[in-house]
């Protein structure tokens, strides 16, 4: 049985994951409007991944007899100055999410909730990947600087990203 404290913390994380999804959907729309289809595609897949993260938490809460409480999703920004600005925001945001996951790990430890602590391992690893991926794209964007050809190549590369449902979700 989940403690009230753990349940509240997990519900807060569900909201944070949906906020992340909303943020990336907004980025996707912004770059689609500017004709950068590959970057838009990358953020659109990121949007789907964040929805999956929220679902994994929802399914987990339900599997432990918990209650899912969906709170309102706060407003997100609507435009970014450049692809670099958007990916820098992405990295900064993912670092915040990492801190949230770490916070959940601390609650699980305090509550001696070993099942939740075990569930969170997947998210701890996922955050390492999230930060590394965003940093990699920032590095590429900085490398091409203001080169239109460079940006075109990166946009083309990001167009190739496809959505694969996380194993953690499909296993449930
Ligand atoms: Fe759900 Fe991007 O972390």
Coordinates of N, CA and C and ligand atoms in Angstrom, one line a residue:
X1 N 0.8 -1.2 0.0 CA 0.0 0.0 0.0 C 0.9 1.3 0.0
X2 N 0.5 2.2 -0.9 CA 1.3 3.4 -0.9 C 1.0 4.4 0.2
X3 N 1.9 5.0 0.7 CA 1.6 6.0 1.8 C 1.0 7.3 1.1
X4 N 0.3 8.0 1.9 CA -0.3 9.3 1.4 C 0.8 10.2 0.8
X5 N 1.9 10.3 1.5 CA 3.0 11.1 1.0 C 3.5 10.7 -0.3
X6 N 3.7 9.4 -0.5 CA 4.2 8.8 -1.7 C 3.2 9.1 -2.9
X7 N 2.0 8.8 -2.5 CA 0.9 9.0 -3.5 C 0.8 10.4 -4.0
X8 N 0.9 11.4 -3.1 CA 0.9 12.8 -3.4 C 2.1 13.2 -4.3
X9 N 3.2 12.6 -4.0 CA 4.4 12.9 -4.7 C 4.4 12.4 -6.1
X10 N 3.8 11.2 -6.3 CA 3.7 10.6 -7.6 C 2.6 11.3 -8.4
X11 N 1.6 11.8 -7.8 CA 0.6 12.6 -8.6 C 1.2 13.9 -9.0
X12 N 2.0 14.5 -8.2 CA 2.7 15.7 -8.6 C 3.6 15.5 -9.8
X13 N 4.2 14.3 -9.8 CA 5.1 14.0 -10.9 C 4.3 13.7 -12.2
X14 N 3.2 13.1 -12.1 CA 2.3 13.0 -13.3 C 2.0 14.3 -13.9
X15 N 1.7 15.3 -13.1 CA 1.4 16.6 -13.6 C 2.7 17.2 -14.2
X16 N 3.9 17.0 -13.6 CA 5.1 17.5 -14.2 C 5.4 16.9 -15.5
X17 N 5.1 15.6 -15.7 CA 5.3 14.9 -16.9 C 4.4 15.5 -18.0
X18 N 3.1 15.7 -17.6 CA 2.2 16.3 -18.6 C 2.6 17.7 -19.0
X19 N 3.1 18.5 -18.0 CA 3.6 19.8 -18.3 C 4.8 19.7 -19.3
X20 N 5.7 18.8 -19.1 CA 6.8 18.6 -20.0 C 6.2 18.3 -21.4
X21 N 5.2 17.4 -21.5 CA 4.6 17.0 -22.8 C 4.1 18.3 -23.5
X22 N 3.4 19.1 -22.7 CA 2.8 20.4 -23.2 C 3.9 21.3 -23.7
X23 N 5.0 21.4 -22.9 CA 6.1 22.3 -23.3 C 6.7 21.8 -24.7
X24 N 6.9 20.5 -24.8 CA 7.5 20.0 -26.1 C 6.5 20.1 -27.2
X25 N 5.3 20.0 -26.9 CA 4.3 20.2 -28.0 C 4.3 21.6 -28.5
X26 N 4.4 22.5 -27.6 CA 4.5 24.0 -27.9 C 5.7 24.2 -28.8
X27 N 6.9 23.6 -28.4 CA 8.1 23.8 -29.2 C 7.9 23.2 -30.6
X28 N 7.2 22.1 -30.6 CA 7.0 21.4 -31.9 C 6.2 22.3 -32.8
X29 N 5.1 22.9 -32.3 CA 4.3 23.8 -33.1 C 5.0 25.0 -33.5
X30 N 5.9 25.6 -32.6 CA 6.6 26.8 -33.0 C 7.6 26.5 -34.2
X31 N 8.3 25.4 -34.1 CA 9.2 25.2 -35.2 C 8.5 24.7 -36.5
X32 N 7.3 24.1 -36.3 CA 6.6 23.7 -37.5 C 6.1 25.0 -38.3
X33 N 5.7 26.0 -37.5 CA 5.2 27.2 -38.1 C 6.4 27.9 -38.8
X34 N 7.6 27.7 -38.4 CA 8.8 28.3 -39.1 C 9.4 27.4 -40.2
X35 N 8.7 26.3 -40.5 CA 9.2 25.5 -41.6 C 10.4 24.6 -41.2
X36 N 10.6 24.4 -39.9 CA 11.7 23.5 -39.5 C 11.1 22.2 -39.1
X37 N 10.8 21.4 -40.1 CA 10.0 20.2 -39.9 C 10.7 19.2 -39.1
X38 N 12.0 19.0 -39.3 CA 12.8 18.0 -38.5 C 12.8 18.3 -37.0
X39 N 13.1 19.6 -36.7 CA 13.1 20.0 -35.3 C 11.7 19.8 -34.7
X40 N 10.7 20.2 -35.5 CA 9.3 20.1 -35.0 C 9.0 18.6 -34.7
X41 N 9.5 17.7 -35.6 CA 9.3 16.3 -35.4 C 10.0 15.8 -34.2
X42 N 11.2 16.3 -33.9 CA 11.9 15.8 -32.7 C 11.1 16.2 -31.5
X43 N 10.6 17.4 -31.4 CA 9.8 17.8 -30.2 C 8.5 17.1 -30.2
X44 N 7.9 16.8 -31.3 CA 6.7 16.1 -31.3 C 6.8 14.7 -30.7
X45 N 8.0 14.0 -31.0 CA 8.2 12.7 -30.4 C 8.6 12.8 -28.9
X46 N 9.2 13.9 -28.6 CA 9.5 14.2 -27.2 C 8.2 14.4 -26.4
X47 N 7.2 15.0 -27.0 CA 5.9 15.2 -26.5 C 5.3 13.8 -26.2
X48 N 5.4 12.9 -27.2 CA 4.8 11.6 -27.0 C 5.5 10.8 -25.8
X49 N 6.8 11.0 -25.8 CA 7.6 10.3 -24.7 C 7.2 10.8 -23.3
X50 N 6.9 12.1 -23.2 CA 6.5 12.6 -21.9 C 5.1 12.1 -21.5
X51 N 4.3 12.0 -22.5 CA 2.9 11.4 -22.2 C 3.1 10.0 -21.7
X52 N 4.0 9.3 -22.3 CA 4.3 7.9 -21.9 C 4.8 7.9 -20.5
X53 N 5.7 8.8 -20.1 CA 6.2 8.9 -18.8 C 5.1 9.1 -17.8
X54 N 4.2 10.0 -18.1 CA 3.0 10.2 -17.2 C 2.2 8.9 -17.1
X55 N 2.0 8.2 -18.2 CA 1.2 7.0 -18.2 C 1.8 5.9 -17.3
X56 N 3.2 5.9 -17.4 CA 3.9 4.8 -16.6 C 3.6 5.1 -15.1
X57 N 3.7 6.4 -14.7 CA 3.4 6.7 -13.3 C 1.9 6.4 -13.0
X58 N 1.0 6.8 -13.9 CA -0.4 6.5 -13.7 C -0.7 5.0 -13.5
X59 N -0.1 4.2 -14.4 CA -0.3 2.8 -14.3 C 0.3 2.2 -13.0
X60 N 1.4 2.8 -12.6 CA 2.0 2.3 -11.4 C 1.2 2.6 -10.2
X61 N 0.7 3.9 -10.1 CA -0.2 4.3 -9.0 C -1.4 3.3 -8.9
X62 N -2.0 3.1 -10.1 CA -3.2 2.2 -10.1 C -2.8 0.8 -9.7
X63 N -1.7 0.3 -10.1 CA -1.3 -1.1 -9.8 C -1.1 -1.2 -8.3
X64 N -0.8 -0.1 -7.6 CA -0.6 -0.2 -6.1 C -1.8 0.2 -5.3
X65 N -2.9 0.3 -6.0 CA -4.2 0.6 -5.3 C -4.3 2.1 -5.0
X66 N -3.5 2.9 -5.7 CA -3.5 4.4 -5.5 C -4.6 5.1 -6.3
X67 N -4.7 6.4 -6.1 CA -5.6 7.2 -6.7 C -4.9 8.2 -7.7
X68 N -5.3 8.2 -8.9 CA -4.7 9.2 -9.8 C -5.5 10.5 -9.7
X69 N -4.8 11.6 -9.5 CA -5.5 12.9 -9.4 C -4.8 13.8 -10.5
X70 N -5.5 14.1 -11.5 CA -5.0 14.9 -12.6 C -5.3 16.4 -12.3
X71 N -4.2 17.1 -12.0 CA -4.3 18.6 -11.7 C -4.2 19.4 -13.0
X72 N -4.6 20.6 -13.0 CA -4.5 21.5 -14.2 C -3.0 21.6 -14.7
X73 N -2.9 21.7 -16.0 CA -1.5 21.9 -16.5 C -1.2 23.4 -16.7
X74 N -0.2 23.9 -16.1 CA 0.1 25.3 -16.2 C 0.5 25.6 -17.7
X75 N 0.4 26.9 -17.9 CA 0.7 27.5 -19.3 C 2.2 27.3 -19.6
X76 N 2.5 27.1 -20.9 CA 3.9 26.9 -21.3 C 4.2 28.1 -22.3
X77 N 5.5 28.4 -22.5 CA 5.9 29.4 -23.5 C 5.4 29.0 -24.9
X78 N 5.3 30.0 -25.8 CA 4.7 29.7 -27.1 C 5.8 29.9 -28.2
X79 N 6.9 30.5 -27.9 CA 7.9 30.7 -29.0 C 9.3 30.8 -28.4
X80 N 10.2 30.5 -29.2 CA 11.7 30.5 -28.9 C 12.4 31.2 -29.9
X81 N 13.5 31.9 -29.5 CA 14.3 32.7 -30.4 C 14.9 31.9 -31.5
X82 N 15.3 30.7 -31.2 CA 16.1 29.9 -32.2 C 16.1 28.5 -31.7
X83 N 16.5 27.5 -32.6 CA 16.6 26.1 -32.2 C 17.5 26.0 -31.0
X84 N 18.6 26.7 -31.0 CA 19.5 26.6 -29.8 C 18.8 27.0 -28.5
X85 N 18.1 28.1 -28.6 CA 17.4 28.5 -27.4 C 16.4 27.5 -26.9
X86 N 15.7 26.8 -27.8 CA 14.8 25.8 -27.5 C 15.5 24.6 -26.8
X87 N 16.6 24.2 -27.4 CA 17.3 23.0 -26.9 C 18.0 23.3 -25.6
X88 N 18.4 24.6 -25.4 CA 19.0 25.0 -24.1 C 17.9 25.0 -23.0
X89 N 16.7 25.4 -23.4 CA 15.5 25.3 -22.5 C 15.2 23.8 -22.2
X90 N 15.3 23.0 -23.2 CA 15.0 21.6 -23.0 C 16.0 21.0 -22.0
X91 N 17.3 21.3 -22.2 CA 18.3 20.7 -21.2 C 18.0 21.3 -19.8
X92 N 17.8 22.6 -19.7 CA 17.5 23.1 -18.4 C 16.3 22.5 -17.7
X93 N 15.2 22.3 -18.6 CA 14.0 21.6 -18.1 C 14.3 20.2 -17.6
X94 N 15.0 19.5 -18.5 CA 15.3 18.1 -18.1 C 16.1 18.0 -16.8
X95 N 17.0 18.9 -16.6 CA 17.8 18.9 -15.3 C 16.8 19.1 -14.1
X96 N 15.8 19.9 -14.3 CA 14.8 20.1 -13.3 C 14.0 18.8 -13.0
X97 N 13.7 18.1 -14.1 CA 13.0 16.9 -14.0 C 13.9 15.8 -13.3
X98 N 15.1 15.8 -13.6 CA 16.1 14.9 -12.9 C 16.0 15.2 -11.4
X99 N 16.0 16.5 -11.0 CA 15.9 16.8 -9.6 C 14.6 16.4 -9.0
X100 N 13.5 16.4 -9.8 CA 12.2 15.9 -9.3 C 12.2 14.4 -9.1
X101 N 12.8 13.7 -10.0 CA 12.9 12.2 -9.9 C 13.8 11.9 -8.6
X102 N 14.9 12.6 -8.5 CA 15.7 12.4 -7.3 C 14.9 12.7 -6.0
X103 N 14.1 13.7 -6.0 CA 13.2 14.0 -4.9 C 12.3 12.8 -4.6
X104 N 11.7 12.2 -5.7 CA 10.8 11.1 -5.5 C 11.6 9.9 -4.9
X105 N 12.8 9.7 -5.3 CA 13.7 8.6 -4.8 C 13.8 8.9 -3.3
X106 N 14.0 10.1 -2.9 CA 14.2 10.4 -1.5 C 13.0 10.1 -0.7
X107 N 11.8 10.5 -1.2 CA 10.5 10.2 -0.5 C 10.4 8.6 -0.4
X108 N 10.7 7.9 -1.5 CA 10.5 6.4 -1.4 C 11.4 5.9 -0.3
X109 N 12.6 6.4 -0.2 CA 13.6 6.0 0.8 C 13.0 6.3 2.2
X110 N 12.5 7.5 2.4 CA 12.0 7.9 3.7 C 10.8 7.0 4.1
X111 N 10.0 6.7 3.1 CA 8.8 5.9 3.4 C 9.1 4.4 3.4
X112 N 10.3 4.1 3.2 CA 10.7 2.6 3.0 C 9.8 1.9 2.0
X113 N 9.6 2.6 0.9 CA 8.7 2.1 -0.1 C 9.7 1.5 -1.2
X114 N 10.0 0.2 -1.1 CA 11.0 -0.4 -2.0 C 10.5 -0.6 -3.4
X115 N 9.2 -0.9 -3.5 CA 8.6 -1.1 -4.8 C 8.7 0.2 -5.6
X116 N 8.4 1.3 -5.0 CA 8.4 2.6 -5.7 C 9.9 2.9 -6.0
X117 N 10.8 2.7 -5.1 CA 12.2 3.0 -5.3 C 12.7 2.2 -6.5
X118 N 12.2 0.9 -6.6 CA 12.6 0.1 -7.7 C 12.0 0.6 -9.1
X119 N 10.8 1.1 -9.0 CA 10.1 1.6 -10.2 C 10.9 2.8 -10.7
X120 N 11.4 3.6 -9.8 CA 12.1 4.9 -10.1 C 13.4 4.7 -10.8
X121 N 14.0 3.5 -10.7 CA 15.3 3.3 -11.3 C 15.2 3.5 -12.8
X122 N 14.2 3.1 -13.4 CA 14.0 3.3 -14.9 C 14.1 4.8 -15.2
X123 N 13.4 5.6 -14.4 CA 13.4 7.1 -14.6 C 14.7 7.7 -14.3
X124 N 15.4 7.2 -13.4 CA 16.8 7.7 -13.1 C 17.7 7.6 -14.3
X125 N 17.6 6.4 -14.9 CA 18.4 6.1 -16.1 C 17.9 6.9 -17.3
X126 N 16.6 7.0 -17.4 CA 16.0 7.8 -18.5 C 16.5 9.2 -18.5
X127 N 16.6 9.8 -17.3 CA 17.0 11.2 -17.2 C 18.4 11.4 -17.6
X128 N 19.3 10.4 -17.4 CA 20.7 10.5 -17.9 C 20.6 10.6 -19.4
X129 N 19.8 9.8 -20.0 CA 19.7 9.8 -21.5 C 19.1 11.1 -22.0
X130 N 18.1 11.6 -21.3 CA 17.4 12.9 -21.7 C 18.4 14.0 -21.7
X131 N 19.2 14.1 -20.6 CA 20.1 15.2 -20.6 C 21.2 15.1 -21.6
X132 N 21.7 13.8 -21.8 CA 22.8 13.6 -22.7 C 22.3 13.9 -24.2
X133 N 21.1 13.5 -24.5 CA 20.6 13.8 -25.9 C 20.5 15.3 -26.1
X134 N 19.9 16.0 -25.2 CA 19.7 17.5 -25.3 C 21.1 18.1 -25.5
X135 N 22.0 17.7 -24.6 CA 23.4 18.3 -24.7 C 24.0 18.0 -26.0
X136 N 23.8 16.8 -26.6 CA 24.4 16.5 -27.9 C 23.9 17.4 -29.0
X137 N 22.6 17.7 -29.0 CA 22.0 18.5 -30.0 C 22.5 20.0 -29.8
X138 N 22.6 20.4 -28.6 CA 23.1 21.8 -28.3 C 24.5 21.9 -28.9
X139 N 25.3 20.8 -28.7 CA 26.7 20.8 -29.2 C 26.7 21.0 -30.7
X140 N 25.8 20.2 -31.3 CA 25.8 20.3 -32.8 C 25.4 21.6 -33.3
X141 N 24.3 22.2 -32.6 CA 23.9 23.5 -33.0 C 24.9 24.6 -32.8
X142 N 25.7 24.5 -31.8 CA 26.8 25.4 -31.5 C 27.9 25.3 -32.6
X143 N 28.1 24.0 -33.0 CA 29.1 23.8 -34.0 C 28.8 24.4 -35.3
X144 N 27.5 24.4 -35.7 CA 27.2 25.0 -37.0 C 27.0 26.5 -36.9
X145 N 26.8 27.0 -35.7 CA 26.7 28.4 -35.5 C 25.5 29.0 -36.3
X146 N 25.8 30.0 -37.1 CA 24.8 30.6 -37.9 C 24.6 30.0 -39.3
X147 N 25.4 28.9 -39.6 CA 25.4 28.3 -41.0 C 24.0 27.8 -41.3
X148 N 23.4 28.3 -42.4 CA 22.1 27.8 -42.8 C 22.2 26.4 -43.3
X149 N 23.3 26.0 -44.0 CA 23.4 24.7 -44.4 C 23.6 23.7 -43.2
X150 N 24.3 24.1 -42.2 CA 24.4 23.3 -41.0 C 23.1 23.1 -40.3
X151 N 22.3 24.1 -40.3 CA 21.0 24.0 -39.6 C 20.1 23.1 -40.4
X152 N 20.2 23.2 -41.7 CA 19.4 22.4 -42.7 C 19.8 20.9 -42.4
X153 N 21.1 20.6 -42.3 CA 21.5 19.2 -42.0 C 21.0 18.7 -40.7
X154 N 21.1 19.6 -39.7 CA 20.6 19.1 -38.3 C 19.1 18.9 -38.4
X155 N 18.4 19.8 -39.1 CA 16.9 19.6 -39.2 C 16.6 18.3 -39.9
X156 N 17.3 18.0 -40.9 CA 17.2 16.7 -41.6 C 17.4 15.5 -40.7
X157 N 18.4 15.6 -39.9 CA 18.8 14.5 -39.0 C 17.7 14.3 -38.0
X158 N 17.2 15.4 -37.5 CA 16.1 15.3 -36.4 C 14.8 14.8 -37.0
X159 N 14.7 15.0 -38.3 CA 13.4 14.5 -39.0 C 13.3 13.0 -38.9
X160 N 14.5 12.3 -38.7 CA 14.5 10.9 -38.8 C 14.1 10.2 -37.5
X161 N 13.9 11.0 -36.4 CA 13.6 10.4 -35.1 C 12.2 9.8 -35.2
X162 N 12.0 8.6 -34.7 CA 10.7 8.0 -34.7 C 10.3 7.7 -33.3
X163 N 9.0 7.6 -33.0 CA 8.6 7.3 -31.7 C 8.6 5.8 -31.4
X164 N 9.2 5.4 -30.3 CA 9.2 4.0 -29.9 C 8.7 4.0 -28.4
X165 N 7.5 3.4 -28.2 CA 7.0 3.4 -26.8 C 8.0 2.8 -25.9
X166 N 8.2 3.4 -24.7 CA 9.2 2.9 -23.8 C 8.8 1.5 -23.3
X167 N 9.8 0.6 -23.2 CA 9.6 -0.8 -22.8 C 8.8 -0.8 -21.5
X168 N 9.1 0.2 -20.6 CA 8.5 0.2 -19.3 C 7.0 0.4 -19.4
X169 N 6.6 1.0 -20.5 CA 5.1 1.2 -20.7 C 4.5 0.0 -21.4
X170 N 5.2 -0.6 -22.4 CA 4.6 -1.7 -23.2 C 4.6 -3.0 -22.3
X171 N 5.5 -3.0 -21.3 CA 5.6 -4.2 -20.4 C 4.4 -4.3 -19.5
X172 N 3.7 -3.1 -19.4 CA 2.6 -3.1 -18.3 C 1.3 -3.7 -18.9
Ligands
LIG1 FE1 9.8 12.8 -18.5 FE2 11.9 14.3 -20.3 O1 11.4 13.5 -18.7

